[in-house]
Amino acid sequence: MKIKTEISASQDHEHNIRGKPLGDLIRNHSFVETLFLLFRGNMPNKAEEDLLNALLVSAAEHDIEAPSLFVPRISTSVGNPPQAALAAGILSIGPSHGGAGWEAARLLAGPETPQEIVTRFLKEHAPIPGYGHRIYKDADPRVSVIEEKIRVSGVSGTHFDRARAIEKELATQKGKHIPLNIDGAFAACVLDLGFAPETALELFILARIAGMSAHINEERQQHNPYYRLENGSL
Ligand code: COA
């Protein structure tokens, strides 16, 4: 059976991504532009390229205390090769850490009003994906910078506005401020850039792999013995 794809094709040793020769992409275009071509199917304008670049920077690293950054180091310290340590890091991403973007994007792209979303989640005693943080209780500092970026970019911020409306409604119904977090802001921008909802998680992971890889390299260079918990802590 032949796998059908509209992403790429090769003929006479020339490889094309969405009809653009790879040689042209290598010569004249950025990695971020190539991501648009791969995921959205067409090239971005400058503002869109800048916004996705900013999103990828925001997700690349976030301190060794984050599971997706210390887990790859632990996997490296026991002697695993980089691909295994990266896989371990990716598997440490989940709904509570870095992995809420897909579900947040589905909500933001869906038909429910902010009021209906908040009412439904509070009734089910379930956390709304994209809100709340283990350490940032007032505001996730990455979110305000991303918001600055989208507001000046000229990219329509319809989904970002909706994300803020849900935050406001959550504060009203819960009687407590629970901030929009990086996963929620990332998801809103990904939708505003015209990507499919699930892309929010894939692009987050892609960016975080850069941070994971840097930690894996540093861990390997340090030649640490493997870590053991002592009295429950590292
Ligand atoms: N939706 C609704 N209520 C939420 C909430 C959310 N996303 N996040 C926290 N709350 C509520 C808690 O249930 C708690 O309510 P209570 O006072 O009635 O018990 C209150 O807000 C305070 O919770 P807090 O202690 O600040 O959260 P936490 O540190 O236990 O949990 C998370 C942090 C990230 C695990 C949690 O906010 C969450 O699951 N968020 C959704 C998933 C997500 O976006 N993950 C990506 C994080 S970057």
PDB file of C-alpha atoms and ligand atoms in Angstrom:
ATOM      1  CA  MET A   1       0.000   0.000   0.000  1.00  0.00           C
ATOM      2  CA  LYS A   2       1.278   3.478  -0.863  1.00  0.00           C
ATOM      3  CA  ILE A   3       1.246   6.113   1.874  1.00  0.00           C
ATOM      4  CA  LYS A   4      -0.517   9.219   0.508  1.00  0.00           C
ATOM      5  CA  THR A   5       0.919  12.598   1.484  1.00  0.00           C
ATOM      6  CA  GLU A   6       0.478  16.187   0.397  1.00  0.00           C
ATOM      7  CA  ILE A   7       3.457  17.294   2.493  1.00  0.00           C
ATOM      8  CA  SER A   8       6.311  16.271   0.277  1.00  0.00           C
ATOM      9  CA  ALA A   9       7.362  14.583  -2.929  1.00  0.00           C
ATOM     10  CA  SER A  10      10.609  13.714  -4.676  1.00  0.00           C
ATOM     11  CA  GLN A  11      11.292  13.437  -8.380  1.00  0.00           C
ATOM     12  CA  ASP A  12      14.608  13.015 -10.176  1.00  0.00           C
ATOM     13  CA  HIS A  13      16.511  13.541  -6.914  1.00  0.00           C
ATOM     14  CA  GLU A  14      14.737  16.849  -6.262  1.00  0.00           C
ATOM     15  CA  HIS A  15      12.834  16.943  -2.971  1.00  0.00           C
ATOM     16  CA  ASN A  16       9.872  19.317  -2.560  1.00  0.00           C
ATOM     17  CA  ILE A  17       7.983  20.327   0.578  1.00  0.00           C
ATOM     18  CA  ARG A  18       4.472  21.483  -0.354  1.00  0.00           C
ATOM     19  CA  GLY A  19       5.776  22.066  -3.867  1.00  0.00           C
ATOM     20  CA  LYS A  20       8.764  24.178  -2.820  1.00  0.00           C
ATOM     21  CA  PRO A  21      12.200  22.770  -3.659  1.00  0.00           C
ATOM     22  CA  LEU A  22      14.168  21.874  -0.525  1.00  0.00           C
ATOM     23  CA  GLY A  23      17.210  23.616  -2.025  1.00  0.00           C
ATOM     24  CA  ASP A  24      15.249  26.903  -2.167  1.00  0.00           C
ATOM     25  CA  LEU A  25      14.116  26.463   1.436  1.00  0.00           C
ATOM     26  CA  ILE A  26      17.680  25.756   2.588  1.00  0.00           C
ATOM     27  CA  ARG A  27      19.023  28.780   0.689  1.00  0.00           C
ATOM     28  CA  ASN A  28      16.344  31.373   1.314  1.00  0.00           C
ATOM     29  CA  HIS A  29      14.036  30.524   4.195  1.00  0.00           C
ATOM     30  CA  SER A  30      14.108  30.155   7.978  1.00  0.00           C
ATOM     31  CA  PHE A  31      13.268  27.059  10.007  1.00  0.00           C
ATOM     32  CA  VAL A  32      10.165  28.836  11.334  1.00  0.00           C
ATOM     33  CA  GLU A  33       8.936  29.551   7.792  1.00  0.00           C
ATOM     34  CA  THR A  34       9.478  25.872   6.998  1.00  0.00           C
ATOM     35  CA  LEU A  35       7.317  24.947  10.004  1.00  0.00           C
ATOM     36  CA  PHE A  36       4.447  26.971   8.525  1.00  0.00           C
ATOM     37  CA  LEU A  37       4.898  25.190   5.233  1.00  0.00           C
ATOM     38  CA  LEU A  38       4.930  21.790   6.920  1.00  0.00           C
ATOM     39  CA  PHE A  39       2.053  22.313   9.364  1.00  0.00           C
ATOM     40  CA  ARG A  40      -0.163  24.968   7.737  1.00  0.00           C
ATOM     41  CA  GLY A  41       0.702  24.320   4.125  1.00  0.00           C
ATOM     42  CA  ASN A  42       1.778  27.845   3.139  1.00  0.00           C
ATOM     43  CA  MET A  43       4.361  30.485   3.952  1.00  0.00           C
ATOM     44  CA  PRO A  44       3.804  33.032   6.757  1.00  0.00           C
ATOM     45  CA  ASN A  45       4.050  36.789   6.521  1.00  0.00           C
ATOM     46  CA  LYS A  46       6.761  38.470   8.637  1.00  0.00           C
ATOM     47  CA  ALA A  47       4.437  39.107  11.603  1.00  0.00           C
ATOM     48  CA  GLU A  48       3.304  35.487  11.702  1.00  0.00           C
ATOM     49  CA  GLU A  49       6.885  34.255  11.458  1.00  0.00           C
ATOM     50  CA  ASP A  50       7.944  36.539  14.353  1.00  0.00           C
ATOM     51  CA  LEU A  51       5.050  35.380  16.512  1.00  0.00           C
ATOM     52  CA  LEU A  52       5.734  31.667  16.034  1.00  0.00           C
ATOM     53  CA  ASN A  53       9.428  32.299  16.639  1.00  0.00           C
ATOM     54  CA  ALA A  54       8.530  34.013  19.945  1.00  0.00           C
ATOM     55  CA  LEU A  55       6.280  31.104  20.942  1.00  0.00           C
ATOM     56  CA  LEU A  56       9.047  28.587  20.292  1.00  0.00           C
ATOM     57  CA  VAL A  57      11.487  30.642  22.379  1.00  0.00           C
ATOM     58  CA  SER A  58       8.954  30.816  25.224  1.00  0.00           C
ATOM     59  CA  ALA A  59       8.650  27.023  25.335  1.00  0.00           C
ATOM     60  CA  ALA A  60      12.298  26.034  24.835  1.00  0.00           C
ATOM     61  CA  GLU A  61      13.437  25.982  28.470  1.00  0.00           C
ATOM     62  CA  HIS A  62      11.940  26.678  31.865  1.00  0.00           C
ATOM     63  CA  ASP A  63      14.398  25.700  34.597  1.00  0.00           C
ATOM     64  CA  ILE A  64      15.734  22.346  35.670  1.00  0.00           C
ATOM     65  CA  GLU A  65      12.857  21.963  38.132  1.00  0.00           C
ATOM     66  CA  ALA A  66      10.473  21.286  35.212  1.00  0.00           C
ATOM     67  CA  PRO A  67       9.896  17.513  34.728  1.00  0.00           C
ATOM     68  CA  SER A  68      10.576  17.714  30.982  1.00  0.00           C
ATOM     69  CA  LEU A  69      14.038  19.138  31.743  1.00  0.00           C
ATOM     70  CA  PHE A  70      15.193  17.054  34.707  1.00  0.00           C
ATOM     71  CA  VAL A  71      13.812  13.708  33.506  1.00  0.00           C
ATOM     72  CA  PRO A  72      16.081  13.647  30.394  1.00  0.00           C
ATOM     73  CA  ARG A  73      19.063  14.364  32.670  1.00  0.00           C
ATOM     74  CA  ILE A  74      18.152  11.469  34.936  1.00  0.00           C
ATOM     75  CA  SER A  75      17.787   9.199  31.923  1.00  0.00           C
ATOM     76  CA  THR A  76      21.199  10.385  30.642  1.00  0.00           C
ATOM     77  CA  SER A  77      22.863   9.878  34.019  1.00  0.00           C
ATOM     78  CA  VAL A  78      22.033   6.156  33.943  1.00  0.00           C
ATOM     79  CA  GLY A  79      23.851   5.816  30.625  1.00  0.00           C
ATOM     80  CA  ASN A  80      21.072   6.086  28.062  1.00  0.00           C
ATOM     81  CA  PRO A  81      21.778   7.558  24.599  1.00  0.00           C
ATOM     82  CA  PRO A  82      20.252  10.946  23.632  1.00  0.00           C
ATOM     83  CA  GLN A  83      17.268   9.523  21.771  1.00  0.00           C
ATOM     84  CA  ALA A  84      16.209   7.514  24.837  1.00  0.00           C
ATOM     85  CA  ALA A  85      16.689  10.505  27.156  1.00  0.00           C
ATOM     86  CA  LEU A  86      14.665  12.688  24.766  1.00  0.00           C
ATOM     87  CA  ALA A  87      11.887  10.106  24.636  1.00  0.00           C
ATOM     88  CA  ALA A  88      11.829  10.028  28.461  1.00  0.00           C
ATOM     89  CA  GLY A  89      11.586  13.824  28.513  1.00  0.00           C
ATOM     90  CA  ILE A  90       8.747  13.864  26.006  1.00  0.00           C
ATOM     91  CA  LEU A  91       6.890  11.240  28.045  1.00  0.00           C
ATOM     92  CA  SER A  92       7.198  13.429  31.157  1.00  0.00           C
ATOM     93  CA  ILE A  93       4.993  15.993  29.405  1.00  0.00           C
ATOM     94  CA  GLY A  94       1.370  15.522  30.379  1.00  0.00           C
ATOM     95  CA  PRO A  95      -1.848  17.415  31.059  1.00  0.00           C
ATOM     96  CA  SER A  96      -0.394  19.006  34.237  1.00  0.00           C
ATOM     97  CA  HIS A  97       2.957  19.938  32.695  1.00  0.00           C
ATOM     98  CA  GLY A  98       3.382  21.375  29.220  1.00  0.00           C
ATOM     99  CA  GLY A  99       0.802  19.079  27.694  1.00  0.00           C
ATOM    100  CA  ALA A 100      -2.427  21.018  28.163  1.00  0.00           C
ATOM    101  CA  GLY A 101      -2.085  22.923  24.882  1.00  0.00           C
ATOM    102  CA  TRP A 102      -4.023  20.523  22.691  1.00  0.00           C
ATOM    103  CA  GLU A 103      -7.033  20.369  24.995  1.00  0.00           C
ATOM    104  CA  ALA A 104      -6.847  24.132  25.569  1.00  0.00           C
ATOM    105  CA  ALA A 105      -6.807  24.714  21.808  1.00  0.00           C
ATOM    106  CA  ARG A 106      -9.822  22.452  21.328  1.00  0.00           C
ATOM    107  CA  LEU A 107     -11.761  24.448  23.899  1.00  0.00           C
ATOM    108  CA  LEU A 108     -10.697  27.761  22.387  1.00  0.00           C
ATOM    109  CA  ALA A 109     -11.649  26.582  18.907  1.00  0.00           C
ATOM    110  CA  GLY A 110     -14.908  25.016  20.070  1.00  0.00           C
ATOM    111  CA  PRO A 111     -18.463  26.330  20.107  1.00  0.00           C
ATOM    112  CA  GLU A 112     -18.996  26.841  23.869  1.00  0.00           C
ATOM    113  CA  THR A 113     -19.060  30.344  25.354  1.00  0.00           C
ATOM    114  CA  PRO A 114     -16.506  31.196  28.087  1.00  0.00           C
ATOM    115  CA  GLN A 115     -19.353  31.049  30.598  1.00  0.00           C
ATOM    116  CA  GLU A 116     -20.452  27.583  29.442  1.00  0.00           C
ATOM    117  CA  ILE A 117     -16.856  26.283  29.515  1.00  0.00           C
ATOM    118  CA  VAL A 118     -16.197  27.492  33.054  1.00  0.00           C
ATOM    119  CA  THR A 119     -19.562  26.283  34.359  1.00  0.00           C
ATOM    120  CA  ARG A 120     -19.036  22.821  32.853  1.00  0.00           C
ATOM    121  CA  PHE A 121     -15.510  22.357  34.229  1.00  0.00           C
ATOM    122  CA  LEU A 122     -16.338  23.654  37.706  1.00  0.00           C
ATOM    123  CA  LYS A 123     -19.382  21.378  37.827  1.00  0.00           C
ATOM    124  CA  GLU A 124     -17.140  18.408  36.942  1.00  0.00           C
ATOM    125  CA  HIS A 125     -14.454  19.566  39.444  1.00  0.00           C
ATOM    126  CA  ALA A 126     -11.958  19.377  36.594  1.00  0.00           C
ATOM    127  CA  PRO A 127      -9.168  21.887  35.882  1.00  0.00           C
ATOM    128  CA  ILE A 128      -9.618  23.943  32.726  1.00  0.00           C
ATOM    129  CA  PRO A 129      -6.621  23.196  30.476  1.00  0.00           C
ATOM    130  CA  GLY A 130      -4.435  26.250  29.985  1.00  0.00           C
ATOM    131  CA  TYR A 131      -5.129  27.850  33.384  1.00  0.00           C
ATOM    132  CA  GLY A 132      -3.302  27.667  36.711  1.00  0.00           C
ATOM    133  CA  HIS A 133       0.345  26.963  37.489  1.00  0.00           C
ATOM    134  CA  ARG A 134       2.319  25.196  40.177  1.00  0.00           C
ATOM    135  CA  ILE A 135       4.465  28.268  40.896  1.00  0.00           C
ATOM    136  CA  TYR A 136       2.850  31.266  39.154  1.00  0.00           C
ATOM    137  CA  LYS A 137      -0.272  31.980  41.147  1.00  0.00           C
ATOM    138  CA  ASP A 138      -0.922  35.579  39.965  1.00  0.00           C
ATOM    139  CA  ALA A 139       0.415  35.577  36.405  1.00  0.00           C
ATOM    140  CA  ASP A 140       2.644  33.438  34.223  1.00  0.00           C
ATOM    141  CA  PRO A 141       5.303  35.986  33.172  1.00  0.00           C
ATOM    142  CA  ARG A 142       5.722  34.346  29.750  1.00  0.00           C
ATOM    143  CA  VAL A 143       2.064  34.999  28.943  1.00  0.00           C
ATOM    144  CA  SER A 144       2.240  38.799  29.210  1.00  0.00           C
ATOM    145  CA  VAL A 145       5.257  38.886  26.860  1.00  0.00           C
ATOM    146  CA  ILE A 146       3.462  36.653  24.359  1.00  0.00           C
ATOM    147  CA  GLU A 147       0.414  38.893  24.641  1.00  0.00           C
ATOM    148  CA  GLU A 148       2.567  41.979  23.931  1.00  0.00           C
ATOM    149  CA  LYS A 149       3.872  40.177  20.851  1.00  0.00           C
ATOM    150  CA  ILE A 150       0.484  39.188  19.456  1.00  0.00           C
ATOM    151  CA  ARG A 151      -1.054  42.619  20.125  1.00  0.00           C
ATOM    152  CA  VAL A 152       1.628  44.442  18.088  1.00  0.00           C
ATOM    153  CA  SER A 153       1.957  41.740  15.428  1.00  0.00           C
ATOM    154  CA  GLY A 154      -1.143  42.512  13.410  1.00  0.00           C
ATOM    155  CA  VAL A 155      -2.119  38.818  13.687  1.00  0.00           C
ATOM    156  CA  SER A 156      -5.786  38.601  14.679  1.00  0.00           C
ATOM    157  CA  GLY A 157      -5.950  37.804  18.383  1.00  0.00           C
ATOM    158  CA  THR A 158      -9.481  36.378  18.379  1.00  0.00           C
ATOM    159  CA  HIS A 159      -8.504  33.217  20.241  1.00  0.00           C
ATOM    160  CA  PHE A 160      -6.227  35.111  22.611  1.00  0.00           C
ATOM    161  CA  ASP A 161      -9.186  37.390  23.476  1.00  0.00           C
ATOM    162  CA  ARG A 162     -11.285  34.281  24.114  1.00  0.00           C
ATOM    163  CA  ALA A 163      -8.553  32.856  26.379  1.00  0.00           C
ATOM    164  CA  ARG A 164      -8.583  36.063  28.431  1.00  0.00           C
ATOM    165  CA  ALA A 165     -12.403  36.000  28.535  1.00  0.00           C
ATOM    166  CA  ILE A 166     -12.304  32.475  30.010  1.00  0.00           C
ATOM    167  CA  GLU A 167      -9.746  33.626  32.614  1.00  0.00           C
ATOM    168  CA  LYS A 168     -12.085  36.476  33.609  1.00  0.00           C
ATOM    169  CA  GLU A 169     -15.108  34.198  33.755  1.00  0.00           C
ATOM    170  CA  LEU A 170     -13.150  31.639  35.831  1.00  0.00           C
ATOM    171  CA  ALA A 171     -12.256  34.342  38.353  1.00  0.00           C
ATOM    172  CA  THR A 172     -15.916  35.367  38.555  1.00  0.00           C
ATOM    173  CA  GLN A 173     -17.373  31.879  38.956  1.00  0.00           C
ATOM    174  CA  LYS A 174     -14.571  30.503  41.179  1.00  0.00           C
ATOM    175  CA  GLY A 175     -14.143  33.691  43.217  1.00  0.00           C
ATOM    176  CA  LYS A 176     -10.375  33.316  42.760  1.00  0.00           C
ATOM    177  CA  HIS A 177      -7.885  34.479  40.125  1.00  0.00           C
ATOM    178  CA  ILE A 178      -6.405  31.482  38.258  1.00  0.00           C
ATOM    179  CA  PRO A 179      -4.060  32.794  35.573  1.00  0.00           C
ATOM    180  CA  LEU A 180      -3.868  31.884  31.905  1.00  0.00           C
ATOM    181  CA  ASN A 181      -0.669  29.817  31.648  1.00  0.00           C
ATOM    182  CA  ILE A 182       1.901  29.246  28.904  1.00  0.00           C
ATOM    183  CA  ASP A 183       0.041  26.210  27.489  1.00  0.00           C
ATOM    184  CA  GLY A 184      -3.175  28.247  27.168  1.00  0.00           C
ATOM    185  CA  ALA A 185      -1.469  31.308  25.657  1.00  0.00           C
ATOM    186  CA  PHE A 186       0.551  29.097  23.304  1.00  0.00           C
ATOM    187  CA  ALA A 187      -2.634  27.316  22.195  1.00  0.00           C
ATOM    188  CA  ALA A 188      -4.487  30.599  21.595  1.00  0.00           C
ATOM    189  CA  CYS A 189      -1.656  31.960  19.422  1.00  0.00           C
ATOM    190  CA  VAL A 190      -1.309  28.711  17.488  1.00  0.00           C
ATOM    191  CA  LEU A 191      -5.020  28.966  16.588  1.00  0.00           C
ATOM    192  CA  ASP A 192      -4.674  32.665  15.752  1.00  0.00           C
ATOM    193  CA  LEU A 193      -1.856  31.689  13.391  1.00  0.00           C
ATOM    194  CA  GLY A 194      -4.227  29.336  11.570  1.00  0.00           C
ATOM    195  CA  PHE A 195      -2.848  25.975  12.754  1.00  0.00           C
ATOM    196  CA  ALA A 196      -4.946  22.965  13.768  1.00  0.00           C
ATOM    197  CA  PRO A 197      -5.595  22.592  17.550  1.00  0.00           C
ATOM    198  CA  GLU A 198      -3.388  19.498  18.047  1.00  0.00           C
ATOM    199  CA  THR A 199      -0.455  21.452  16.613  1.00  0.00           C
ATOM    200  CA  ALA A 200      -0.312  23.400  19.896  1.00  0.00           C
ATOM    201  CA  LEU A 201       1.089  20.353  21.666  1.00  0.00           C
ATOM    202  CA  GLU A 202       3.336  19.268  18.815  1.00  0.00           C
ATOM    203  CA  LEU A 203       4.956  22.695  18.459  1.00  0.00           C
ATOM    204  CA  PHE A 204       5.415  22.985  22.226  1.00  0.00           C
ATOM    205  CA  ILE A 205       7.210  19.630  22.311  1.00  0.00           C
ATOM    206  CA  LEU A 206       9.313  20.587  19.302  1.00  0.00           C
ATOM    207  CA  ALA A 207      10.516  23.725  21.112  1.00  0.00           C
ATOM    208  CA  ARG A 208      11.075  21.947  24.437  1.00  0.00           C
ATOM    209  CA  ILE A 209      13.269  19.348  22.688  1.00  0.00           C
ATOM    210  CA  ALA A 210      15.843  22.144  22.262  1.00  0.00           C
ATOM    211  CA  GLY A 211      15.970  22.685  26.035  1.00  0.00           C
ATOM    212  CA  MET A 212      15.960  18.959  26.726  1.00  0.00           C
ATOM    213  CA  SER A 213      18.875  18.434  24.351  1.00  0.00           C
ATOM    214  CA  ALA A 214      20.947  21.169  25.982  1.00  0.00           C
ATOM    215  CA  HIS A 215      20.382  19.548  29.395  1.00  0.00           C
ATOM    216  CA  ILE A 216      21.250  16.103  28.032  1.00  0.00           C
ATOM    217  CA  ASN A 217      24.512  17.472  26.634  1.00  0.00           C
ATOM    218  CA  GLU A 218      25.426  19.233  29.861  1.00  0.00           C
ATOM    219  CA  GLU A 219      24.595  16.156  31.918  1.00  0.00           C
ATOM    220  CA  ARG A 220      26.795  13.988  29.695  1.00  0.00           C
ATOM    221  CA  GLN A 221      29.693  16.443  29.971  1.00  0.00           C
ATOM    222  CA  GLN A 222      29.434  16.461  33.763  1.00  0.00           C
ATOM    223  CA  HIS A 223      29.936  12.659  33.979  1.00  0.00           C
ATOM    224  CA  ASN A 224      27.668  12.549  37.019  1.00  0.00           C
ATOM    225  CA  PRO A 225      26.984   9.251  38.765  1.00  0.00           C
ATOM    226  CA  TYR A 226      23.308   8.430  38.484  1.00  0.00           C
ATOM    227  CA  TYR A 227      20.994  10.185  40.899  1.00  0.00           C
ATOM    228  CA  ARG A 228      19.357   8.470  43.865  1.00  0.00           C
ATOM    229  CA  LEU A 229      16.718   9.956  46.122  1.00  0.00           C
ATOM    230  CA  GLU A 230      17.893  10.426  49.704  1.00  0.00           C
ATOM    231  CA  ASN A 231      15.055  10.775  52.188  1.00  0.00           C
ATOM    232  CA  GLY A 232      12.741  11.481  49.280  1.00  0.00           C
ATOM    233  CA  SER A 233      14.784  14.312  47.704  1.00  0.00           C
ATOM    234  CA  LEU A 234      17.557  14.631  45.148  1.00  0.00           C
TER     235      LEU A 234
HETATM  236  N1  COA B   1      -9.277  25.297  36.327  1.00  0.00           N
HETATM  237  C1  COA B   1     -10.118  25.424  37.384  1.00  0.00           C
HETATM  238  N2  COA B   1      -9.690  25.504  38.644  1.00  0.00           N
HETATM  239  C2  COA B   1      -8.375  25.451  38.847  1.00  0.00           C
HETATM  240  C3  COA B   1      -7.458  25.325  37.812  1.00  0.00           C
HETATM  241  C4  COA B   1      -7.955  25.259  36.503  1.00  0.00           C
HETATM  242  N3  COA B   1      -7.129  25.111  35.462  1.00  0.00           N
HETATM  243  N4  COA B   1      -6.196  25.298  38.301  1.00  0.00           N
HETATM  244  C5  COA B   1      -6.319  25.411  39.625  1.00  0.00           C
HETATM  245  N5  COA B   1      -7.636  25.492  39.967  1.00  0.00           N
HETATM  246  C6  COA B   1      -8.199  25.619  41.292  1.00  0.00           C
HETATM  247  C7  COA B   1      -7.833  24.435  42.167  1.00  0.00           C
HETATM  248  O1  COA B   1      -8.760  23.394  42.011  1.00  0.00           O
HETATM  249  C8  COA B   1      -7.856  25.044  43.524  1.00  0.00           C
HETATM  250  O2  COA B   1      -9.212  25.157  43.923  1.00  0.00           O
HETATM  251  P1  COA B   1      -9.629  25.077  45.479  1.00  0.00           P
HETATM  252  O3  COA B   1      -8.954  26.254  46.147  1.00  0.00           O
HETATM  253  O4  COA B   1     -11.119  25.160  45.470  1.00  0.00           O
HETATM  254  O5  COA B   1      -9.110  23.758  45.987  1.00  0.00           O
HETATM  255  C9  COA B   1      -7.332  26.449  43.293  1.00  0.00           C
HETATM  256  O6  COA B   1      -7.605  26.738  41.916  1.00  0.00           O
HETATM  257  C10 COA B   1      -5.867  26.633  43.536  1.00  0.00           C
HETATM  258  O7  COA B   1      -5.160  25.659  42.826  1.00  0.00           O
HETATM  259  P2  COA B   1      -3.580  25.702  42.830  1.00  0.00           P
HETATM  260  O8  COA B   1      -3.080  25.199  44.151  1.00  0.00           O
HETATM  261  O9  COA B   1      -3.113  27.066  42.435  1.00  0.00           O
HETATM  262  O10 COA B   1      -3.188  24.711  41.657  1.00  0.00           O
HETATM  263  P3  COA B   1      -2.182  23.505  41.746  1.00  0.00           P
HETATM  264  O11 COA B   1      -0.812  24.030  42.041  1.00  0.00           O
HETATM  265  O12 COA B   1      -2.736  22.447  42.601  1.00  0.00           O
HETATM  266  O13 COA B   1      -2.247  22.931  40.245  1.00  0.00           O
HETATM  267  C11 COA B   1      -1.939  22.804  37.927  1.00  0.00           C
HETATM  268  C12 COA B   1      -1.524  23.506  39.207  1.00  0.00           C
HETATM  269  C13 COA B   1      -1.105  23.350  36.765  1.00  0.00           C
HETATM  270  C14 COA B   1      -1.693  21.285  38.056  1.00  0.00           C
HETATM  271  C15 COA B   1      -3.453  23.060  37.705  1.00  0.00           C
HETATM  272  O14 COA B   1      -3.657  24.462  37.685  1.00  0.00           O
HETATM  273  C16 COA B   1      -3.969  22.444  36.427  1.00  0.00           C
HETATM  274  O15 COA B   1      -4.238  21.239  36.399  1.00  0.00           O
HETATM  275  N6  COA B   1      -4.171  23.272  35.379  1.00  0.00           N
HETATM  276  C17 COA B   1      -4.727  22.776  34.128  1.00  0.00           C
HETATM  277  C18 COA B   1      -3.709  22.019  33.309  1.00  0.00           C
HETATM  278  C19 COA B   1      -2.673  22.937  32.699  1.00  0.00           C
HETATM  279  O16 COA B   1      -2.959  23.990  32.152  1.00  0.00           O
HETATM  280  N7  COA B   1      -1.415  22.475  32.758  1.00  0.00           N
HETATM  281  C20 COA B   1      -0.274  23.192  32.207  1.00  0.00           C
HETATM  282  C21 COA B   1       0.465  23.915  33.278  1.00  0.00           C
HETATM  283  S1  COA B   1       1.752  24.949  32.618  1.00  0.00           S
END
